[in-house]
C-alpha positions as a printed Julia matrix, in Angstrom:
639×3 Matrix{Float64}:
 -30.42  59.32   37.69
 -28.09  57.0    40.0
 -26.41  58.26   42.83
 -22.52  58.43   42.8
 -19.63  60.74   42.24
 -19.51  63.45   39.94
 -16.93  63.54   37.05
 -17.72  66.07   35.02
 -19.08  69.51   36.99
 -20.22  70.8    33.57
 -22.44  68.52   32.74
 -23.79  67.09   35.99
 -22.22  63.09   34.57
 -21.84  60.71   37.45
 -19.77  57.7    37.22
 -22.82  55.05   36.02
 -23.34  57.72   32.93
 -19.8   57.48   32.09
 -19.79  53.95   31.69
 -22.53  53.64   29.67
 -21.39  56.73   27.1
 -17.83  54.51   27.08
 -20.21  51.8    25.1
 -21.39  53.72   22.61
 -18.25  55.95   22.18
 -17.48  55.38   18.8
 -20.68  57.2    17.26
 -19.48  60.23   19.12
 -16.92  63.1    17.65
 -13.76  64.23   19.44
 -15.26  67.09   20.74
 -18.46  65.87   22.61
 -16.09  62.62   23.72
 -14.07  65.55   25.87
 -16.7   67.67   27.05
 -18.33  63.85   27.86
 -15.21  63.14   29.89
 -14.12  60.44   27.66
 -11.42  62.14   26.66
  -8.88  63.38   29.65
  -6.4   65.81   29.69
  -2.88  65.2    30.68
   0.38  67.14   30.39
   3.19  66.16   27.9
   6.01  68.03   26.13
   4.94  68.9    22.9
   8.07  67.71   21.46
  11.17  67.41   24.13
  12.42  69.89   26.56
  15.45  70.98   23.71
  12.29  73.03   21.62
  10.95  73.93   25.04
  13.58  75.86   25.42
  13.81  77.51   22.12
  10.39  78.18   21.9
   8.57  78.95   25.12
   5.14  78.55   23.78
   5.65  74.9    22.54
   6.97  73.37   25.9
   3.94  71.63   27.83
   0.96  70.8    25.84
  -1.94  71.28   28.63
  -4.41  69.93   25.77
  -3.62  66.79   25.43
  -6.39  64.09   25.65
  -6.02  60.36   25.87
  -9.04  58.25   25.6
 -10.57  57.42   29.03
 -11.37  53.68   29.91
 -13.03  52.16   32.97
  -9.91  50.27   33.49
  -7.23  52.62   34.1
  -5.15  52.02   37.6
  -1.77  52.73   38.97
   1.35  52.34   37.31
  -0.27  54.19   34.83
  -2.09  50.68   33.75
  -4.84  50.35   30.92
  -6.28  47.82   29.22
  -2.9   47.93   26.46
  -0.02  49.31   28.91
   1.63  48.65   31.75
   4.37  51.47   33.17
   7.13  49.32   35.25
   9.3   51.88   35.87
  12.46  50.53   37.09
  16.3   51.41   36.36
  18.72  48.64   35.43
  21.41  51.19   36.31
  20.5   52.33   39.57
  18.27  49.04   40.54
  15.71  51.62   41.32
  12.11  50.83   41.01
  10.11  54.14   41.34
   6.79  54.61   42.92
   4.12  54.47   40.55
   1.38  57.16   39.45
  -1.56  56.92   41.41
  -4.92  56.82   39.89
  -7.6   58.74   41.21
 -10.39  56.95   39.91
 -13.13  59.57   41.19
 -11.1   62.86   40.03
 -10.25  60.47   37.12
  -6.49  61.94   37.28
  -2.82  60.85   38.6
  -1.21  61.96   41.36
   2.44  61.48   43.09
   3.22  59.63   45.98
   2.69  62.88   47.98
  -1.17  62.96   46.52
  -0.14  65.88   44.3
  -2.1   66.06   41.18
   0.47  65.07   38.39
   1.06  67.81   35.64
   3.25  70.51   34.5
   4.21  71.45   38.11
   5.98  68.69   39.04
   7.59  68.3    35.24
  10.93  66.21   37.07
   9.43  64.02   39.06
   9.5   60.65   38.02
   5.39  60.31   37.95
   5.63  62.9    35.25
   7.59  60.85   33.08
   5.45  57.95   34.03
   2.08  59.65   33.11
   3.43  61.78   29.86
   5.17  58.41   28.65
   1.94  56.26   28.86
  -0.34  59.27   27.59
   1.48  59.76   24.05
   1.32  55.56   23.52
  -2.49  55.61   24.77
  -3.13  58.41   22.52
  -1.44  57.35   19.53
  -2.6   53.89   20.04
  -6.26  55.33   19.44
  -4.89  57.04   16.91
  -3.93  54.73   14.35
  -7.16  52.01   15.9
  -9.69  54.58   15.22
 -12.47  54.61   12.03
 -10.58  57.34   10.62
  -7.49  54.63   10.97
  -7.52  51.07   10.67
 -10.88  50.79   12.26
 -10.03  48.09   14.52
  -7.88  46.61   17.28
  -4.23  45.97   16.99
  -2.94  42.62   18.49
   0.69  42.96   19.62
   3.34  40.4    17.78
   3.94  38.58   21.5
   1.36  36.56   23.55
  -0.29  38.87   26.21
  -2.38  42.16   25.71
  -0.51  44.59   27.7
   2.49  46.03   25.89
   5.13  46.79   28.79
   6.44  50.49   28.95
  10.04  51.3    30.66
  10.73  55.36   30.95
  13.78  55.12   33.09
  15.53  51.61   31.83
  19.01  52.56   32.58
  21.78  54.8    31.3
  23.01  55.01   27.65
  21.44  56.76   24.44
  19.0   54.47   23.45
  15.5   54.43   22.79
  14.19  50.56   21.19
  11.03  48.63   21.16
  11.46  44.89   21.73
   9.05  42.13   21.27
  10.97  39.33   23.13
  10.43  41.37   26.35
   7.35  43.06   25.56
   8.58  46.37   26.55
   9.37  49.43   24.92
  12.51  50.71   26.82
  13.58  54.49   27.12
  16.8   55.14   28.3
  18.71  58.2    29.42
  22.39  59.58   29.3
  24.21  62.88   29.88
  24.88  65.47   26.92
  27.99  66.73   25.5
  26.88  69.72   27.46
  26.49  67.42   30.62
  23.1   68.3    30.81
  20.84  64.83   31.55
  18.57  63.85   28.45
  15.88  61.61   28.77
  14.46  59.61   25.99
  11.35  59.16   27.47
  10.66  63.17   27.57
  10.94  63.15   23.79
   7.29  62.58   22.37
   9.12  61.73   18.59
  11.56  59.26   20.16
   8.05  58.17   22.0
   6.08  57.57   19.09
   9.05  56.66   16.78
   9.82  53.64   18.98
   5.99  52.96   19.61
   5.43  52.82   15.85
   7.86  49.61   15.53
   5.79  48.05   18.21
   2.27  49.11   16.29
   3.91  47.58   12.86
   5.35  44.55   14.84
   1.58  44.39   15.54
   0.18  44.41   12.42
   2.34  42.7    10.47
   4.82  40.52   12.54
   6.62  39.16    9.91
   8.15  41.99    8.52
  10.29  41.45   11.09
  12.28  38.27    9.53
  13.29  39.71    6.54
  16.63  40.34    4.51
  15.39  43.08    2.63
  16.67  46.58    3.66
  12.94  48.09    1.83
  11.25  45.94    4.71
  13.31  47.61    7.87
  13.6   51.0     6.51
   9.85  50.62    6.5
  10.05  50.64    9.85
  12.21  53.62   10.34
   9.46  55.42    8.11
   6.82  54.16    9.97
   8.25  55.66   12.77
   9.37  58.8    11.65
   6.19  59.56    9.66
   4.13  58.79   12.74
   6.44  61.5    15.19
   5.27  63.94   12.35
   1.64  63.1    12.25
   1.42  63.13   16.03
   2.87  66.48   16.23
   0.89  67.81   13.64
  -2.35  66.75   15.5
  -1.48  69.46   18.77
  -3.32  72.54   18.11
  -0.51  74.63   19.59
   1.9   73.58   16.94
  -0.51  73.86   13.93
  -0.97  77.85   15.49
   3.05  78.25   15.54
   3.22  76.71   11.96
   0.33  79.1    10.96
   2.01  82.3    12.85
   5.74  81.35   10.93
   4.65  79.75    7.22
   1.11  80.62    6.59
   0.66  76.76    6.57
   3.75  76.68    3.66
   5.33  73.83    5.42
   8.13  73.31    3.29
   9.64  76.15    3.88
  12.6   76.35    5.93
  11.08  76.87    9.26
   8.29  75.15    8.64
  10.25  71.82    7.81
  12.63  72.4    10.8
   9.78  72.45   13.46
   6.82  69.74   11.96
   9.62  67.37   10.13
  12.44  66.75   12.13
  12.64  64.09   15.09
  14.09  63.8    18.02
  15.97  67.71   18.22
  17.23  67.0    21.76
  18.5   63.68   21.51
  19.87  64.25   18.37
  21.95  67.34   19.01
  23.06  65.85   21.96
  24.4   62.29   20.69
  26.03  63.39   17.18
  25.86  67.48   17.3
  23.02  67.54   14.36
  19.97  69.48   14.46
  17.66  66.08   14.78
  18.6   63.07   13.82
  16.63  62.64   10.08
  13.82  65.34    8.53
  10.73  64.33    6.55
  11.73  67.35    4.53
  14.14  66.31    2.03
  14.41  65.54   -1.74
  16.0   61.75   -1.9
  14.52  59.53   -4.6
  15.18  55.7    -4.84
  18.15  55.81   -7.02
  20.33  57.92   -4.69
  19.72  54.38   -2.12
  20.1   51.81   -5.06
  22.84  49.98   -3.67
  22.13  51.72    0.39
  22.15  48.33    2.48
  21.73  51.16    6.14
  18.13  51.6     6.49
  17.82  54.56    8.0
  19.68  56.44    5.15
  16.98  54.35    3.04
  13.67  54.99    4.93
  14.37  59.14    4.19
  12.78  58.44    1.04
   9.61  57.17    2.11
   9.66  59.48    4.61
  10.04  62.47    1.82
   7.63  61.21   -0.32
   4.86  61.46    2.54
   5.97  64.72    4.0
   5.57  66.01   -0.24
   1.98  64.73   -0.19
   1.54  66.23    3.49
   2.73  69.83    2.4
   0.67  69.32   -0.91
  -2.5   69.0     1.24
  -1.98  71.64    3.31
  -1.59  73.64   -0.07
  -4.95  72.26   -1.57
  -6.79  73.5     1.41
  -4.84  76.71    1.72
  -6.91  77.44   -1.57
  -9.96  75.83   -0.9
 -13.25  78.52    0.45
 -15.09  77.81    3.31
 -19.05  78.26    3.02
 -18.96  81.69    3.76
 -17.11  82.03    0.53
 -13.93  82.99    2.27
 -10.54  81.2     2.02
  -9.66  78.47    5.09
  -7.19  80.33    7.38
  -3.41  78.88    7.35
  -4.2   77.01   11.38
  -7.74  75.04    9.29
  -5.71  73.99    6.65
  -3.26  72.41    8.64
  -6.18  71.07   10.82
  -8.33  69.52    7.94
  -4.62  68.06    6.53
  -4.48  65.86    9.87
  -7.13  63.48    9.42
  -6.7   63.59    5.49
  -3.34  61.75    6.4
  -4.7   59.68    8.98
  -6.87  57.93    5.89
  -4.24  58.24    3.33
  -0.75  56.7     5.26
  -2.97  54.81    7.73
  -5.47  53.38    6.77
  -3.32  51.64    3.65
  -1.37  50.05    6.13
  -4.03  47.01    6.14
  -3.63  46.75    2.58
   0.0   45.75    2.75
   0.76  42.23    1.96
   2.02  40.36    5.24
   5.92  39.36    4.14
   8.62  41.39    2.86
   6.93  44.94    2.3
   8.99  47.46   -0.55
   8.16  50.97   -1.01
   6.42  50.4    -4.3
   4.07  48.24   -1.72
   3.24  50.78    0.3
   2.89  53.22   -2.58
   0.39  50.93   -4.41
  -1.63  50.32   -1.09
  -1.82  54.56   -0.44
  -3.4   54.37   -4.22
  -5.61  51.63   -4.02
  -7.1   52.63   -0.29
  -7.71  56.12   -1.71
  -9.99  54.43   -4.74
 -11.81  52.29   -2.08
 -12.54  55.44    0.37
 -13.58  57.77   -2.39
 -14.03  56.25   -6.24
 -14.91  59.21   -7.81
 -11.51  61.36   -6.46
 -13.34  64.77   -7.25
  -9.89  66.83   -5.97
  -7.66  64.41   -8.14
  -5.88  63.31   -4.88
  -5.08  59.79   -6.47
  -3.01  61.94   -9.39
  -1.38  63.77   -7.13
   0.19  61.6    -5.03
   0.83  59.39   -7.89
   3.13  61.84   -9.27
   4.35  62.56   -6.05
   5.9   58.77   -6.12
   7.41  59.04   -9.57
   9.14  62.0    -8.52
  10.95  59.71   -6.05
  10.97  57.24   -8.32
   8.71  54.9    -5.54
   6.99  54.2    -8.84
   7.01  53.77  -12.48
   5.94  55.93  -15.17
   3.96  52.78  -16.54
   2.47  52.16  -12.85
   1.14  55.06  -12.37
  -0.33  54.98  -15.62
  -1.55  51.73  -15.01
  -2.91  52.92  -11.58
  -4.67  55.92  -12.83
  -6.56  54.12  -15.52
 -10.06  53.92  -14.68
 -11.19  50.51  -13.71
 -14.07  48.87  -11.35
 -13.87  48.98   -7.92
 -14.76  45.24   -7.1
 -12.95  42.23   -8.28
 -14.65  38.85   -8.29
 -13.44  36.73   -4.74
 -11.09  34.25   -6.08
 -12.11  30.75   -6.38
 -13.98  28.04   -7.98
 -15.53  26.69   -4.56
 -17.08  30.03   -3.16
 -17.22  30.65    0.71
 -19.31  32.97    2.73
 -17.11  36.37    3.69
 -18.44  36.22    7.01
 -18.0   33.18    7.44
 -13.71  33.52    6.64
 -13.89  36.66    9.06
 -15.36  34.08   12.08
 -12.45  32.46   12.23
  -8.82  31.21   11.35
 -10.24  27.52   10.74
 -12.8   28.97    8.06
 -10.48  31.16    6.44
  -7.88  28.15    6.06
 -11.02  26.25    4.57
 -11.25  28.89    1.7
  -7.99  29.06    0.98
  -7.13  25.26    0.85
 -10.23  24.74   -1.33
  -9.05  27.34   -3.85
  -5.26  26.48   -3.9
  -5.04  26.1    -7.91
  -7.29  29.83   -8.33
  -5.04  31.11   -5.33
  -2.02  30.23   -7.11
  -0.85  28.37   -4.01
   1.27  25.11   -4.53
  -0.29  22.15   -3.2
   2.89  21.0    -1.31
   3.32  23.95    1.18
   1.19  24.65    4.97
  -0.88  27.44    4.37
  -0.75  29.56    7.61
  -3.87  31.74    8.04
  -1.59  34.65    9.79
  -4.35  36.49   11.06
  -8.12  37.28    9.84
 -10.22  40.19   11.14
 -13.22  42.48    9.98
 -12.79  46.64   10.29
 -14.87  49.17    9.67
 -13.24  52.19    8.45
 -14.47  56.21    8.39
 -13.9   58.03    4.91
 -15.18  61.13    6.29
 -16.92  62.74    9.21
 -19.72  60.48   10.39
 -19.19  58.36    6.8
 -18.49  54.97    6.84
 -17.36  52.48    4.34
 -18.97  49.06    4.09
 -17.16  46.61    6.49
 -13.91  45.1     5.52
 -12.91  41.83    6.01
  -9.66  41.19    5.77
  -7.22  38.16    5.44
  -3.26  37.89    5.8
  -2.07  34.52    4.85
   1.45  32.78    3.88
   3.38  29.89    4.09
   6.96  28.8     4.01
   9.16  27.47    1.79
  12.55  26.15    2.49
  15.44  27.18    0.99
  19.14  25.93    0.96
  22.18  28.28    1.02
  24.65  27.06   -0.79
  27.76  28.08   -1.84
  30.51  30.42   -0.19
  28.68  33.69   -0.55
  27.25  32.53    2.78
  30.03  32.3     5.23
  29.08  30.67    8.46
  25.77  29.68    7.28
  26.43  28.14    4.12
  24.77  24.61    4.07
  21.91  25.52    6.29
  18.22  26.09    5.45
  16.61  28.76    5.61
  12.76  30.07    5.13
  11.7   32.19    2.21
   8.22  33.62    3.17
   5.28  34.06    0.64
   1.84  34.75    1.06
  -0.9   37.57    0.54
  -3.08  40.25    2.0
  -6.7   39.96    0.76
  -9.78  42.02    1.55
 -13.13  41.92    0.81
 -16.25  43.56    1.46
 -18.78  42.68    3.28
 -20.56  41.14    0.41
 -17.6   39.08   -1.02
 -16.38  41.14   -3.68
 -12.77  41.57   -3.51
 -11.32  44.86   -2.78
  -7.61  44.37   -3.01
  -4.94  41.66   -3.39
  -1.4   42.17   -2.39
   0.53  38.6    -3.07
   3.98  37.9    -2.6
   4.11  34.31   -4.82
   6.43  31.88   -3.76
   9.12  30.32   -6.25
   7.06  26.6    -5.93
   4.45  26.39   -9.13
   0.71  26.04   -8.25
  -1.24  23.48  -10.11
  -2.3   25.91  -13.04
   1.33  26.97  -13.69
   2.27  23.53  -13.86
  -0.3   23.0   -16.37
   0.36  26.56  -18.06
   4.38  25.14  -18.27
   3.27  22.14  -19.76
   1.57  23.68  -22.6
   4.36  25.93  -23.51
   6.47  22.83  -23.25
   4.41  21.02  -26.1
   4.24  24.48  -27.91
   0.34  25.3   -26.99
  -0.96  28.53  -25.59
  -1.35  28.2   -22.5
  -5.45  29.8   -21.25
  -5.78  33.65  -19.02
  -5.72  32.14  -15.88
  -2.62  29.53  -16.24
  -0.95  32.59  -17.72
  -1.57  34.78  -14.57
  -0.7   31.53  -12.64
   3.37  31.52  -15.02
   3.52  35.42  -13.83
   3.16  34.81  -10.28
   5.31  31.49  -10.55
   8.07  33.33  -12.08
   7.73  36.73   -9.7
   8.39  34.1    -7.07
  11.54  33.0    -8.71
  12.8   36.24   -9.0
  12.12  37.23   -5.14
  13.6   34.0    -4.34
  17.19  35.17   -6.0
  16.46  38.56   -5.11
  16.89  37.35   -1.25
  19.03  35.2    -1.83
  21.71  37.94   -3.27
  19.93  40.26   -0.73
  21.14  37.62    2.15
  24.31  36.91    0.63
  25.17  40.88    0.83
  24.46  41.32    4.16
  26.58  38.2     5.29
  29.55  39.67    3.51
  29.44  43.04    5.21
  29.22  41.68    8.72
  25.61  42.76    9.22
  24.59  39.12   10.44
  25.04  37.68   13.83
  24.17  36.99   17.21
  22.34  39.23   19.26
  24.43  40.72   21.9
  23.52  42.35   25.46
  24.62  43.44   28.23
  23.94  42.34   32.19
  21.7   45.4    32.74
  19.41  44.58   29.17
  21.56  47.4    27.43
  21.96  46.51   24.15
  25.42  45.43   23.43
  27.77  47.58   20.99
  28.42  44.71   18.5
  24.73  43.36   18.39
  24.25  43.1    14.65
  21.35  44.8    12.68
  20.1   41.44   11.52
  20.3   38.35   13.6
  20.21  34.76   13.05
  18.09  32.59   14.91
  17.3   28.57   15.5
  13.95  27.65   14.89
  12.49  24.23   14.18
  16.04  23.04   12.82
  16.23  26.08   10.64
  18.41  29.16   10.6
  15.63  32.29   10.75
  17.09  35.79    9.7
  15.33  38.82   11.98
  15.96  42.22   11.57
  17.58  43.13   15.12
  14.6   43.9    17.52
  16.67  47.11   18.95
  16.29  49.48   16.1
  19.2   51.78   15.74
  20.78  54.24   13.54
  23.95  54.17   11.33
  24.22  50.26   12.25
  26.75  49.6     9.49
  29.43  52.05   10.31
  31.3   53.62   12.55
  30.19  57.97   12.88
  32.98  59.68   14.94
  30.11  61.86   15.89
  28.35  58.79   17.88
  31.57  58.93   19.84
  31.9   54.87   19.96
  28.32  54.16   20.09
  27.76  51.72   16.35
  24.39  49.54   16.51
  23.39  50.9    20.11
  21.65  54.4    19.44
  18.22  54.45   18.22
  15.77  56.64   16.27
């Protein structure tokens, strides 16, 4: 064995060994990855000093493990992060975290190991900050996840990370600096809060940057579906990553039994952001996954955080219904799994079910009913057969909130193959579209008319990857290759209903997620048709026109044609709302970065001779209203 230090004293590893376990990493289990030293431990609030205080037990979790990586340095730095920690208030920079690469820890600028002891230094915050992103980074890349590598939406692979960015209640991800920027302020009790101590506002605001990832155009979008996905996103994610400490599933065991919608259940696993939000506007937290809003209490709701509570809802219902399901399921000893198993088996149940669908979204202008087909069709993909009846019971789970239709779900629940056949009359290799953006584009411009893609726009091939997902422990599903593509399609506002921008042109976005299996056969098919007619609907149109039938596919092709039409309108109007309630503008900041009081939730942009509409890259709460509880503070606090 080669000479060198010593990492792990248990088993004997020396530094050479650890490299070469780090290649093959993926075949191992959570466990042996930690007793390998693969995993490390670092100190973090479980969820922000506020429940620290109220409950003792829950205030440093001192087993929490982030994947290690041979290229971890000071700052912290890794191969995705960079910690700058500098104030804009104070014009402080602080001393980074030092990495000891042979104890394969941090310490302080006094050589101090960095943990619990030294909870208010500023290295603490450093290290606990860039632990929760590393670890729920791996999180949502792992087999059990999306079983690949998220790219961030800006050029450059290290996603900047700011725990001390200045004074003022904020917490906001933003791509145009490629930072995710904490800040902190004092609370009506004049005690200091700091964003970055909170591991919800963490992960909430690290989930924006993760969706900005994998699908960067949901950021210009009208829609209020499309941001209040993001405020899901984000609030279902500060759940899941909570759930996943052992030390809360044993105080959720100890006060429900695993029942976690009951009243203290919800309180501690579903709400986000206690401190912050208790401080800033006097509530409890700021929103709770445990609530009972369905669609048509948000009909008209243009505020997406009011919106997002929904989706947020429906998951925690399907969450809690888990947790039930293996409350009553017996373990092979014939004996029933204890409350603290049920909750653990629940985590990575979720990780496949909300997860893992997210690569089935289409890559424009994502709705609830979206995301709720996606959850469906993943779970048919990862297990056909559905022994448990999972696929029925979340189904019903999104007609209670009226995410779907009666006739969807019965449509969804109707038993049907697996496999479609890969659209097209010229066929193309599936490896070959997952080697590159070039070959992809090659397929889809050679299938245009089968594609129901007009021959006049650009296709864009957005992005084109393969994953390989895990269904189960050690049980893997046939690689996926998967393809986002779209294209543009101008569009002229006219009339009044457009203010300051009527006259201009605009872009309406279109395009489709498509994945296949390794072998070709098509898995899924999320389009979002544009309101320009392919080839076949032209054809379809011209029969009706001369009063023939028009044939299956230049029927499908008239469907798609006029779904386009009707999301062109329904943007449009969409737009045209928004504009009249002084939710468009300019984005607005201050000299220190601080995001200005007036900045708009959507902006307008100049791109190419266009106007581009962008849902504000600060993302805030109550942002179309003033709250006398926010004491002044419209569009600037975050969630």
């Amino acid at each position: 064995m080669a000479k060198g230090p010593k990492v792990n004293d248990v088993l004997g590893l020396e530094s050479r060994d650890l490299r070469d376990l780090y290649a093959s990493r993926r075949f191992l289990d959570e466990t042996t990855r930690r007793k390998l030293g693969l995993e490390r431990r670092f100190d973090v609030y479980y969820k922000d000093p506020l429940v620290a205080e109220e409950n003792p037990d829950l205030e440093i979790d001192s087993a929490f493990y982030v994947p290690w990586e041979p290229g971890i340095g000071d700052g912290p730095t890794s191969a995705r992060f960079a910690v700058v920690d500098y104030d804009s208030t104070t014009n402080i920079l602080e001393e980074p975290a030092h990495w000891d690469s042979e104890a394969k820890l941090f310490r302080d600028p006094q050589k101090q190991i960095i943990n619990a002891a030294n909870k208010q230094s500023p290295q603490f915050r450093q290290v606990s900050t860039w632990a929760i992103v590393q670890n729920t980074l791996n999180y949502f890349e792992s087999p059990s996840g999306l079983g690949r590598r998220i790219s961030w939406a800006f050029q450059g692979n290290r996603l900047l990370v700011v725990p001390n960015a200045g004074y003022g209640a904020n917490a906001y991800y933003d791509r145009k600096s490629h930072s995710l920027q904490f800040y902190y302020f004092d609370g009506q009790n004049g005690k200091r809060v700091r964003t970055c101590l909170s591991s919800d506002i963490v992960n909430h605001e690290f989930a924006h940057a993760l969706l900005d990832g994998i699908r960067p155009h949901y950021l210009e979008a009208v829609s209020p579906q499309t941001a209040a996905f993001h405020e899901f996103l984000g609030d279902l994610t500060a759940i899941l990553m909570s759930l996943r400490n052992a030390a809360v599933r044993q105080k959720l065991a100890e006060t429900t039994g695993a029942l976690l919608d009951s009243k203290s259940g919800g309180e501690l696993l579903s709400s986000v952001a206690a401190e912050f939000g208790r401080a800033v506007s006097n509530q409890e937290y700021l929103r709770s996954g445990a609530n009972q809003d369905k669609l048509s209490k948000y009909k008209d709701e243009m505020e997406v955080h009011a919106l997002s509570t929904v989706l947020t809802g429906t998951m925690f219902d399907i969450l809690v219904k888990f947790t039930k399901q293996y409350l009553d399921r017996e373990r092979a000893d014939g004996e029933k799994l204890s409350a603290k198993q049920a909750l653990a088996f629940t985590v990575p149940r979720m990780q496949i079910v909300a997860i893992q669908s997210l690569d089935l979204l289409p890559p424009v202008e994502v709705t609830f009913n979206d995301y709720a087909q996606a959850v469906l069709r993943n779970l048919l993909i990862a297990d056909p057969t559905d022994p448990r009846g999972y696929r029925k019971m979340i189904a019903e789970t999104f007609l209670a909130r009226e995410v779907l239709t009666q006739s969807e779900v019965d449509e969804l629940l109707e038993p049907s193959g697996l496999y479609d056949r890969m659209p097209g009359d010229i066929p193309h290799d599936a490896a070959m579209i997952a080697s590159s953006r070039a070959e992809a584009y090659r397929y889809l411009n050679d299938n245009r008319d089968e594609l129901f893609i007009a021959r006049s726009v650009d296709i864009i091939v957005d992005e084109v990857f393969t994953a390989e997902k895990m269904v189960g422990r050690g049980l893997f599903l046939p690689k996926q290759v998967i393809l986002q593509y779209l294209w543009r399609e101008d569009v002229i506002l006219e009339g009044e209903r457009f203010g300051a921008y009527r006259g201009q042109t605009t872009s309406l976005l279109c395009g489709a997620t498509m994945v296949l299996d390794e072998n070709g056969s098509m898995l899924s098919w999320a389009r979002k048709p544009g309101s320009e007619p392919s080839a076949k609907a032209v054809a379809g149109q011209a029969k009706l026109d001369a009063g023939k039938k028009p044939n299956g596919e230049e029927t499908r092709a008239l469907a798609d044609w006029q779904a386009g039409k009707l999301r062109r309108a329904a943007y449009l109007e969409a737009l045209a709302r928004r504009i009249d309630e002084g939710m468009v503008g300019q984005e607005l900041a201050g000299p220190e970065g601080i995001v200005g009081r007036s900045t708009p939730p959507l902006l307008a942009r100049d791109e190419a001779g266009q106007v581009r509409f962008e849902i504000s890259p600060h993302f805030h709460i109550h942002d179309d209203k003033d709250d006398a509880n926010l004491r002044g503070l419209k569009w600037r606090t975050s969630s």
